[in-house]
Coordinates of C-alpha atoms in Angstrom, one line a residue:
Chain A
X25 CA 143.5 121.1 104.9
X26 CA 140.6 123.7 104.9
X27 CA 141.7 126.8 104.4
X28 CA 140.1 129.6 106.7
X29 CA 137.5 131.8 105.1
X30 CA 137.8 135.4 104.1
X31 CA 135.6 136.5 107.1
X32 CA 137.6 134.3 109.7
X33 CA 141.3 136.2 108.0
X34 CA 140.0 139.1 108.3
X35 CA 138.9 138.5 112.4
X36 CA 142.3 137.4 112.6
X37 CA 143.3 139.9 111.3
X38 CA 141.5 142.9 113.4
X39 CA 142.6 140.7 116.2
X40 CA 146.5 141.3 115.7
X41 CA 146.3 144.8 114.1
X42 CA 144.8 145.5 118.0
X43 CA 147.9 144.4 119.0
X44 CA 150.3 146.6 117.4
X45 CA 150.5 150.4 116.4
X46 CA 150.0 151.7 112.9
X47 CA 151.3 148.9 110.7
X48 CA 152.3 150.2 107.2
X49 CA 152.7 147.6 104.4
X50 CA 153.8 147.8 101.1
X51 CA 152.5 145.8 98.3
X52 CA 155.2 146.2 96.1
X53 CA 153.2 145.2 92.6
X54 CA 150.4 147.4 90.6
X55 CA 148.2 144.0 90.3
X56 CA 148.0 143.8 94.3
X57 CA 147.1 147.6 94.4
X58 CA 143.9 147.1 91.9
X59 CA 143.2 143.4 93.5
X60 CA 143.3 145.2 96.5
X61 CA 140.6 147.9 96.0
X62 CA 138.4 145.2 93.9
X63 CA 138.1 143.1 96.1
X64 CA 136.9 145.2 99.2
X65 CA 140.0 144.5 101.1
X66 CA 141.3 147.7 101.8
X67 CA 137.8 149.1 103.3
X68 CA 137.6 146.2 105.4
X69 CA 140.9 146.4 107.0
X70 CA 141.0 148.1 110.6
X71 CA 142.5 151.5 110.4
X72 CA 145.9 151.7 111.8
X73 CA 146.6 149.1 109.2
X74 CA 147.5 151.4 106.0
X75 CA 148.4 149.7 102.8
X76 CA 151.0 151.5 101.0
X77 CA 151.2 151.2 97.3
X78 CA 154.6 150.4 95.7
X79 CA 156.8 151.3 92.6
X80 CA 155.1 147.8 91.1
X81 CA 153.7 149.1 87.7
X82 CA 155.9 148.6 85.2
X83 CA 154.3 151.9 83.1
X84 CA 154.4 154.2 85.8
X85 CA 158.0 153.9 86.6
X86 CA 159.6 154.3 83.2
X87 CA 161.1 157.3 83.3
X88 CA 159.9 160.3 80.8
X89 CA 163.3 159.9 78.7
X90 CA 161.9 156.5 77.6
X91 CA 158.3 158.1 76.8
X92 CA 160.0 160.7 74.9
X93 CA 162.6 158.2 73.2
X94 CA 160.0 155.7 71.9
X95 CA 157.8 158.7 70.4
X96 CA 160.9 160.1 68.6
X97 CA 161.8 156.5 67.1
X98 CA 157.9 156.2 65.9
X99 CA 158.1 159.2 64.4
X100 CA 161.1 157.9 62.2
X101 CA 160.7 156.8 58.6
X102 CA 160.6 153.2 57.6
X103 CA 160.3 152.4 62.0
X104 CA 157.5 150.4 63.3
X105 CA 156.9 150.6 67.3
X106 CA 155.5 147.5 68.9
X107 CA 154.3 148.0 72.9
X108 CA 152.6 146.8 75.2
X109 CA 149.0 148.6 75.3
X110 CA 149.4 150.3 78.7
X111 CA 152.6 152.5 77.1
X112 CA 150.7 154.1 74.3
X113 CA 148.7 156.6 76.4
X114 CA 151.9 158.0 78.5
X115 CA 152.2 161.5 78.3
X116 CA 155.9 162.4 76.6
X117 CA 156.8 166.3 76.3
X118 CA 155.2 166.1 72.9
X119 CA 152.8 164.3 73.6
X120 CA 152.0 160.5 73.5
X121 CA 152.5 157.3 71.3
X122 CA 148.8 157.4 70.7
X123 CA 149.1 161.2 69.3
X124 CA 151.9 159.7 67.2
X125 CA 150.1 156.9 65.8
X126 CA 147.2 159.6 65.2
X127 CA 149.4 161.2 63.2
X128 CA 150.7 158.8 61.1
X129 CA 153.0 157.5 63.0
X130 CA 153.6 153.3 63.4
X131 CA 152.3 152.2 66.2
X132 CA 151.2 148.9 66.7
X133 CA 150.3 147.1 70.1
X134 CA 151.3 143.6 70.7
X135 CA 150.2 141.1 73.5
X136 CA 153.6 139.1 73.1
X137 CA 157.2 140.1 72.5
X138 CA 156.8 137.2 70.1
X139 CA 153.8 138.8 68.0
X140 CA 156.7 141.6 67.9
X141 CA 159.1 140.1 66.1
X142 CA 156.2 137.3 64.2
X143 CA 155.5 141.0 62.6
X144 CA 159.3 142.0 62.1
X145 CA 159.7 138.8 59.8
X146 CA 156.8 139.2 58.2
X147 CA 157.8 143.0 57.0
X148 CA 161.3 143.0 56.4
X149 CA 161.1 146.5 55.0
X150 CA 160.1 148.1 58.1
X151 CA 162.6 148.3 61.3
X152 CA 160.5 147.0 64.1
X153 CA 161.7 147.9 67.6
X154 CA 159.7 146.8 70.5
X155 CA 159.3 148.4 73.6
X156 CA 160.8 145.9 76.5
X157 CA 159.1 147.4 79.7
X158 CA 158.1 145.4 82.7
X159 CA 159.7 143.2 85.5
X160 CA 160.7 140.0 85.9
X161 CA 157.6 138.5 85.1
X162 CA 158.0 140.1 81.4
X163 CA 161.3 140.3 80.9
X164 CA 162.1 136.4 80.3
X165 CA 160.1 136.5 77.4
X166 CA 162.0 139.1 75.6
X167 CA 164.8 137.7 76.5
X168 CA 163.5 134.4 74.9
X169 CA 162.3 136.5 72.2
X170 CA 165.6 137.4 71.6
X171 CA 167.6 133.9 71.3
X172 CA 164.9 133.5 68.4
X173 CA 165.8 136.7 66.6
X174 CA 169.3 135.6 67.0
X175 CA 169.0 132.0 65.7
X176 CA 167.1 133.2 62.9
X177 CA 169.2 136.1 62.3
X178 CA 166.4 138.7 62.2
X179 CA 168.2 141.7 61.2
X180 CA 165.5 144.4 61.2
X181 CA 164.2 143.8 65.0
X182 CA 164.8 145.6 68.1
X183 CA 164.4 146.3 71.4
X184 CA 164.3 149.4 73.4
X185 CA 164.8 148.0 76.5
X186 CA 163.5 149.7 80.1
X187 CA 163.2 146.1 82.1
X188 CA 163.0 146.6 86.1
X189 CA 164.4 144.5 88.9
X190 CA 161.8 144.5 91.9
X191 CA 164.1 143.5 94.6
X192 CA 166.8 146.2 93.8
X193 CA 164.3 148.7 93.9
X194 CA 162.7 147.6 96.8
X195 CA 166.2 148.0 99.0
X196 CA 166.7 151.3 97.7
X197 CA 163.2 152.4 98.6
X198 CA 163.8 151.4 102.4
X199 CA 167.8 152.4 102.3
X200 CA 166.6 156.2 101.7
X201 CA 164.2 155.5 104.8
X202 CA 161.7 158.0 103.5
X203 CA 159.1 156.1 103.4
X204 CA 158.1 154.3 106.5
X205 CA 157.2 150.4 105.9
X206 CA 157.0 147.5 108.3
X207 CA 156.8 144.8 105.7
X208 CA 156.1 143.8 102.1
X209 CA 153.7 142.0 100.5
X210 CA 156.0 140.1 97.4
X211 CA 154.3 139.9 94.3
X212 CA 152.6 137.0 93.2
X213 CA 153.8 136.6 89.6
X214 CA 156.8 138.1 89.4
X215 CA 158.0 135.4 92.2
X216 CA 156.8 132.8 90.2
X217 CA 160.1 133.7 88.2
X218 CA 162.5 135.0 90.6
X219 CA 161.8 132.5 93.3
X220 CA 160.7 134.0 96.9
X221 CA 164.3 133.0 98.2
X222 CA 164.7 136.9 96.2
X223 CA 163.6 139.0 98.8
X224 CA 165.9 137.5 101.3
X225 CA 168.0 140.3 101.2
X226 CA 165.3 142.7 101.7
X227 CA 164.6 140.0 105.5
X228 CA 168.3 140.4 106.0
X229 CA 169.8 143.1 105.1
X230 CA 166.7 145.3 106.1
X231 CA 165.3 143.1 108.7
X232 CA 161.8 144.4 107.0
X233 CA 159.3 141.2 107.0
X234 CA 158.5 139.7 103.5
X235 CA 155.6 137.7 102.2
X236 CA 154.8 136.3 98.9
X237 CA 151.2 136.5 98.0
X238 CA 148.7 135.7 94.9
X239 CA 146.0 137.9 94.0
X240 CA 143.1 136.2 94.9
X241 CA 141.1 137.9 97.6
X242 CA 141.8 134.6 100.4
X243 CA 145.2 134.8 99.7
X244 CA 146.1 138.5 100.1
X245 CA 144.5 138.5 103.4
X246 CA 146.1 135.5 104.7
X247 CA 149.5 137.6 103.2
X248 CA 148.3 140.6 105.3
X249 CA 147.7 138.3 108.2
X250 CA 151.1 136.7 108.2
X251 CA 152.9 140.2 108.0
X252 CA 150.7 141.7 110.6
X253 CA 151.6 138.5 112.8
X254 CA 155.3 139.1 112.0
X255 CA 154.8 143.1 113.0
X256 CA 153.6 142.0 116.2
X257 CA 155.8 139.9 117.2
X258 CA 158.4 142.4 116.3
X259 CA 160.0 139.9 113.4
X260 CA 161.3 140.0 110.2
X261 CA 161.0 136.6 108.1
X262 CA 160.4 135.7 104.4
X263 CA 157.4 133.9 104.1
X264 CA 155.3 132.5 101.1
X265 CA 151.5 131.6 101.2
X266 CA 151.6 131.0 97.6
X267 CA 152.8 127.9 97.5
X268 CA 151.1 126.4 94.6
X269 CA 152.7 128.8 92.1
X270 CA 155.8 130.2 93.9
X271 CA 158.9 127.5 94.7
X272 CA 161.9 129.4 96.5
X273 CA 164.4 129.1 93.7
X274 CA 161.6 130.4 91.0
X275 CA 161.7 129.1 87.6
X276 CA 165.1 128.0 86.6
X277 CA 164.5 127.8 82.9
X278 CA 163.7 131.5 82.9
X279 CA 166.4 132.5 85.1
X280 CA 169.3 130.9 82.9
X281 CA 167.7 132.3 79.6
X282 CA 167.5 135.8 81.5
X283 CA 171.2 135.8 82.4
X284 CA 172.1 134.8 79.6
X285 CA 170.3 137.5 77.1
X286 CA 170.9 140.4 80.0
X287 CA 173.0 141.3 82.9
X288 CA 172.1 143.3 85.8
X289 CA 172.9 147.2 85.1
X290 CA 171.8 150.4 86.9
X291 CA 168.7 151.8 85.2
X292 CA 166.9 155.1 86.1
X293 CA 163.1 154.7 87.5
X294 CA 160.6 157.8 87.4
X295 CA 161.8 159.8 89.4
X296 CA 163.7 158.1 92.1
X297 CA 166.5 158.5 89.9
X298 CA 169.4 155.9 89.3
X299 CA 168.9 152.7 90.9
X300 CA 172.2 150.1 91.0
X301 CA 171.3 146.7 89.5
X302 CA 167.6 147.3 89.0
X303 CA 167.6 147.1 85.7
X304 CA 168.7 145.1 82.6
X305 CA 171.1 145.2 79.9
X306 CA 172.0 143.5 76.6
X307 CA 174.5 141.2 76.9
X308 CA 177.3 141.6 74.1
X309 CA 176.1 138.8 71.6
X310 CA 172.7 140.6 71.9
X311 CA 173.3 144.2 71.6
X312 CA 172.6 143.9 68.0
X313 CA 169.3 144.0 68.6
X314 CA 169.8 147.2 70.6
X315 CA 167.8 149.8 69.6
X316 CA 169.8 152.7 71.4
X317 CA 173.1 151.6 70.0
X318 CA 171.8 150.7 66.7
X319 CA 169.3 153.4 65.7
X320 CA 171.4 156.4 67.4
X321 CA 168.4 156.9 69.8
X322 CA 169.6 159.4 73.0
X323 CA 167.5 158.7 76.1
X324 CA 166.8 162.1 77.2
X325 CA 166.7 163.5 81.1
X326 CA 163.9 162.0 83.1
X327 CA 161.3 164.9 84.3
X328 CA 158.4 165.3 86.0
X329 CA 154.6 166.8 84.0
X330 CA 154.2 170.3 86.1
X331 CA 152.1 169.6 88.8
X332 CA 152.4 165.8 88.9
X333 CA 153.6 164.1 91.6
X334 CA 153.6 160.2 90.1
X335 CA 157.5 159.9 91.5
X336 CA 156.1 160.5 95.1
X337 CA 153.1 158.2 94.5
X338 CA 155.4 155.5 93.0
X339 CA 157.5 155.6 96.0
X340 CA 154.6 155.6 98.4
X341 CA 155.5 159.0 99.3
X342 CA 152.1 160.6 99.2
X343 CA 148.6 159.0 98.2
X344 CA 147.2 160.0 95.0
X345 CA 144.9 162.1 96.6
X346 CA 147.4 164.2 97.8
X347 CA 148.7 165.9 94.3
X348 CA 146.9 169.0 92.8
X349 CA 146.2 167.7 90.2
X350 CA 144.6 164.6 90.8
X351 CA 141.0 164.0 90.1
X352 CA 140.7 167.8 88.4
X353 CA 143.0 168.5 85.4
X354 CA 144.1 164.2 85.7
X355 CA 141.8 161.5 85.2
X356 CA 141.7 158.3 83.5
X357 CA 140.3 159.9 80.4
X358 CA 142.5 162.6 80.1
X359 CA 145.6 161.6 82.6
X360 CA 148.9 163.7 83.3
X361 CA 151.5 161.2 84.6
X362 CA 151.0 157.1 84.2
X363 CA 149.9 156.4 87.5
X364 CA 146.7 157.4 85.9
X365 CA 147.6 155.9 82.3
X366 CA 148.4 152.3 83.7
X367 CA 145.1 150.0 84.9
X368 CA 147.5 149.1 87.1
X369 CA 148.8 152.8 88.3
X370 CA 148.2 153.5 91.8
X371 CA 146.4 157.1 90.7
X372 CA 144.1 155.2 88.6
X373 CA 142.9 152.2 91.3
X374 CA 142.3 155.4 93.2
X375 CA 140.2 157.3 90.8
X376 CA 138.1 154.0 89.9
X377 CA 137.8 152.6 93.4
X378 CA 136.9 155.3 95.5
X379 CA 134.4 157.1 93.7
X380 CA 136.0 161.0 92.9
Chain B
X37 CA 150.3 143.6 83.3
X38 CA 151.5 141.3 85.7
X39 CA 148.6 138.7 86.1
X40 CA 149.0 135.8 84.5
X41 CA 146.1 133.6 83.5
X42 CA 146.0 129.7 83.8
X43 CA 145.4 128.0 80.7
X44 CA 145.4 124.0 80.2
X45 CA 147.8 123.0 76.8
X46 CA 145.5 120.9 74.5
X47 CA 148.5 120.6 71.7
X48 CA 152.1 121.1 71.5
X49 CA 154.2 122.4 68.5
X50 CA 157.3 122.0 68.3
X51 CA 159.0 124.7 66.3
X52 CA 162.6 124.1 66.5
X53 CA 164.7 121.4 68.2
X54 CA 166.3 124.0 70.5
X55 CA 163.5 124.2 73.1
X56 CA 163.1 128.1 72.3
X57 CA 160.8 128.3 69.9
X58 CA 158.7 125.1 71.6
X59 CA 155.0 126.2 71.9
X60 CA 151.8 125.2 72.4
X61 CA 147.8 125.7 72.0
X62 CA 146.7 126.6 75.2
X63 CA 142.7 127.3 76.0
X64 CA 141.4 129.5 78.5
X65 CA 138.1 128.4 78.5
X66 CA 137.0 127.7 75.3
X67 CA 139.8 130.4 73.7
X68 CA 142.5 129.0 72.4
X69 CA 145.9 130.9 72.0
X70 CA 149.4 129.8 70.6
X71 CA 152.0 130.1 73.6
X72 CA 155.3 129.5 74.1
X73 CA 156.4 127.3 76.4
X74 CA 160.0 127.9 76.0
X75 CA 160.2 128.6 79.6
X76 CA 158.2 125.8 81.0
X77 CA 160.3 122.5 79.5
X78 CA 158.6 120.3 81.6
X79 CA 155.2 121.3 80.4
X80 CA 153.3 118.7 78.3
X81 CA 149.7 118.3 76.2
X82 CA 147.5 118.0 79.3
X83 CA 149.5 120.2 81.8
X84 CA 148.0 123.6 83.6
X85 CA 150.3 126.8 82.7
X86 CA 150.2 130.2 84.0
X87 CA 150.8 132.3 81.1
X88 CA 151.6 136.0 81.0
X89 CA 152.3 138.0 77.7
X90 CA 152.1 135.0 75.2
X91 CA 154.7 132.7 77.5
X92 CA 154.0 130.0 80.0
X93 CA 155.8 130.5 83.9
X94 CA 155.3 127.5 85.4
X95 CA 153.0 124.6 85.3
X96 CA 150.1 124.4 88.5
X97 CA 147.7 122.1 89.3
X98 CA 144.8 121.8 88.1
X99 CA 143.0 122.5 91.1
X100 CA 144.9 125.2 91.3
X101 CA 144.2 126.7 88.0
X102 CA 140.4 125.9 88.0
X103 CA 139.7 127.8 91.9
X104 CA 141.9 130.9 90.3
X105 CA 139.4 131.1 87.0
X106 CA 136.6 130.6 89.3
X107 CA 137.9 134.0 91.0
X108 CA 138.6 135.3 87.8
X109 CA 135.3 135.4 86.9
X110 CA 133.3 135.9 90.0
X111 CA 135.3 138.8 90.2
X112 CA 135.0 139.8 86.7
X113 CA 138.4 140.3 86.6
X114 CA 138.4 137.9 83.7
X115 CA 136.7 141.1 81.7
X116 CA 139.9 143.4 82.1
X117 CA 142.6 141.0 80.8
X118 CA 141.1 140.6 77.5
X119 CA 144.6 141.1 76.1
X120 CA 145.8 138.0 78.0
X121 CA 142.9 135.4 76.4
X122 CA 142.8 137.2 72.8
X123 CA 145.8 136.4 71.5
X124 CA 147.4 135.8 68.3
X125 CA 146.7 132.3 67.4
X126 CA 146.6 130.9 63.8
X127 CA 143.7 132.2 61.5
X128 CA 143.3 135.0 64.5
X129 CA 144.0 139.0 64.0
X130 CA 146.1 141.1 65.7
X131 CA 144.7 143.4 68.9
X132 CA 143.2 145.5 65.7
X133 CA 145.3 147.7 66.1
X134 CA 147.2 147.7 62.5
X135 CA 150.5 149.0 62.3

């Protein structure tokens, strides 16, 4: 079957958004946000349909603690830091991983978890500890990264783990009814993992409307279009128009090698504080890879940058161009909080996309 | 940093007997990058993967895979996921960024 052209969703979709008030949707992940704005979609969307950006980039929600935490481990002796690009120009209270790295400091980014501990066996005189941040759609590869260590007993590899559960977060986001949504767009990858069937508590319990969408430009509007529909008719159901990555149970392979490296724990997000089950812990045979147990590392108290109001953006809150600072003393090249770091922060899609 | 990028697997390796260090050459057109397809058992020389971070997530169709490059480069998206296609294949360098 043909599927309907961009111009013909987006007539559909006028055509239902005149049928209902000021729909507010949520796309939950950073990679919608920037596919978003690339692709034209927001301008062309009527106007009492207002996308609301999520707390979906993996960066922007690790709290300052973890900032501060990984910079103090770089600056160790005889300790090798291995990240994920998108961490290393995060702002801590002294500064960055970048300034570290400028300053001596051993910093080295990695596109793989595996590359991380490739280099750990390669340099058994360095401790390597690698930075686990990212949701579901990461977080199976550490974890598989982590069996390895462990069957090759790699004694001088760990992980500083910050992993994020999307679903957990998304409940407490509409349980402190702050924020006003109608539905969620699901995101594309991380489903691909967790199965769409995940977000049927968020339908149930919260009677909110949930659809799984990819990224490409047809199949966020038919996403849109299938949440507006929903919105109108004054439903909530869990639907997927992403078919041909997404199954309902996810990817079984990564879900049994997930529960079995880590086990759901509360874990503290940028300021929205303490979230229950959103994030992930070591399981016991693994916590010798822990770098917080194992290198005496304190995660301090999360905090804010003066002026920046990234927690408020990362709960949808506010939009970016509401904080003080954006635009003036925070921009891409010299940012204050990660929503400007991250390609994928909210604060940066709107500094890139609409032209300040 | 959560895209992940179909690729078609042109040769596996198989590291270990225990699945988790199974991997494979994967090319994204024309660059070729060492995977792991730990997470993708089913995945076999000739299958389409959608790989994120150095690890397969689930084997699409070809179809599939070849319509999401096509918007991948119309797009240009293609240009800010250099990260993803780079990779850390043998005889390859790191991100050059040395430790």
């Amino acid at each position: 079957m043909k599927q309907p052209d961009a111009e013909t969703l987006i007539r559909h979709i006028r055509d239902v958004a005149a049928s209902v008030g000021t729909a507010r949707i949520m796309e939950v992940c950073g990679t919608h946000t920037v596919a978003l704005f690339r692709s034209g979609i927001r301008s062309l969307l009527p106007e009492n349909v207002r996308l609301i950006s999520g707390p979906g980039c993996p960066v922007c929600v690790t709290s300052q603690g973890f900032i501060d935490a990984a910079c103090e481990l770089a600056s160790r002796e005889g300790i090798t830091v291995c990240t994920y690009g998108d961490m290393v120009r995060v702002p801590g209270r002294k500064g960055s991983l970048a300034d570290r790295r400028a300053r001596g400091a051993r910093v080295m980014v990695v596109y793989s978890a595996r590359d991380a501990l490739q280099f750990a066996v390669k340099n058994p005189d360095r401790r390597v500890v690698f930075l686990a941040v990212g949701f579901e759609t990461t977080a199976p590869a550490t974890a598989v990264t982590l069996v390895e260590a462990d069957r090759n007993n790699v004694e001088n590899f760990f992980v500083l783990t910050a992993h994020k559960r999307v679903v957990p977060a998304m409940l407490a986001l509409v349980a402190g009814g702050e924020v006003a949504i109608d539905g969620f767009l699901c995101p594309g990858h991380v489903s691909v993992v967790i199965g769409s069937d995940a977000y049927l508590p968020v339908v149930e319990k919260g009677n909110w409307p949930c659809v799984v969408a990819g990224f490409e430009p047809h199949q966020m509007l038919r996403g849109i279009l299938r949440l507006l529909e929903q919105i109108s008719r004054d439903e909530a159901k869990l639907e997927n128009v992403y078919r041909s990555a997404v199954s309902p149970k996810g990817n079984a392979q990564a879900l049994a090698i997930l529960d079995r490296v880590f086990t759901p724990a509360p874990a503290v997000w940028r300021a929205i504080g303490t979230i229950p089950d959103s994030g992930l812990d070591l399981r016991e045979p693994f916590a010798r890879f822990d770098a917080r147990s194992r290198l005496d590392l304190e995660i301090g108290e999360d905090y804010d940058p003066p002026g920046c109001r990234c927690g408020e953006v990362i709960q949808g809150k506010i939009d970016p161009v509401e904080c003080g600072l954006f635009g003036t003393t925070c921009s891409p090249a010299q940012p204050v909080g990660p929503c400007m770091v991250s390609g994928e922060g909210t604060c940066s899609a709107w500094y890139k996309y609409k032209g300040v | 940093m959560c895209l992940a990028v179909p690729g078609k697997i042109i040769a596996l390796k198989d590291i270990d007997d225990s699945g988790v260090g199974r991997a494979g050459t994967v090319d994204f057109q024309g660059n070729r990058v060492d995977v792991s397809l730990a997470l993708v058992p089913e995945a076999t020389e000739g299958s389409w993967v959608l790989v994120h971070a150095g690890f397969a997530l689930n084997v699409i169709d070809e179809r599939d895979a070849r319509e999401t490059w096509k918007w991948l480069e119309e797009a240009k998206i293609v240009d800010d996921i250099p990260e993803e296609l780079k990779g850390t294949g043998e005889g390859q360098t790191q991100n050059g960024n040395a430790p």
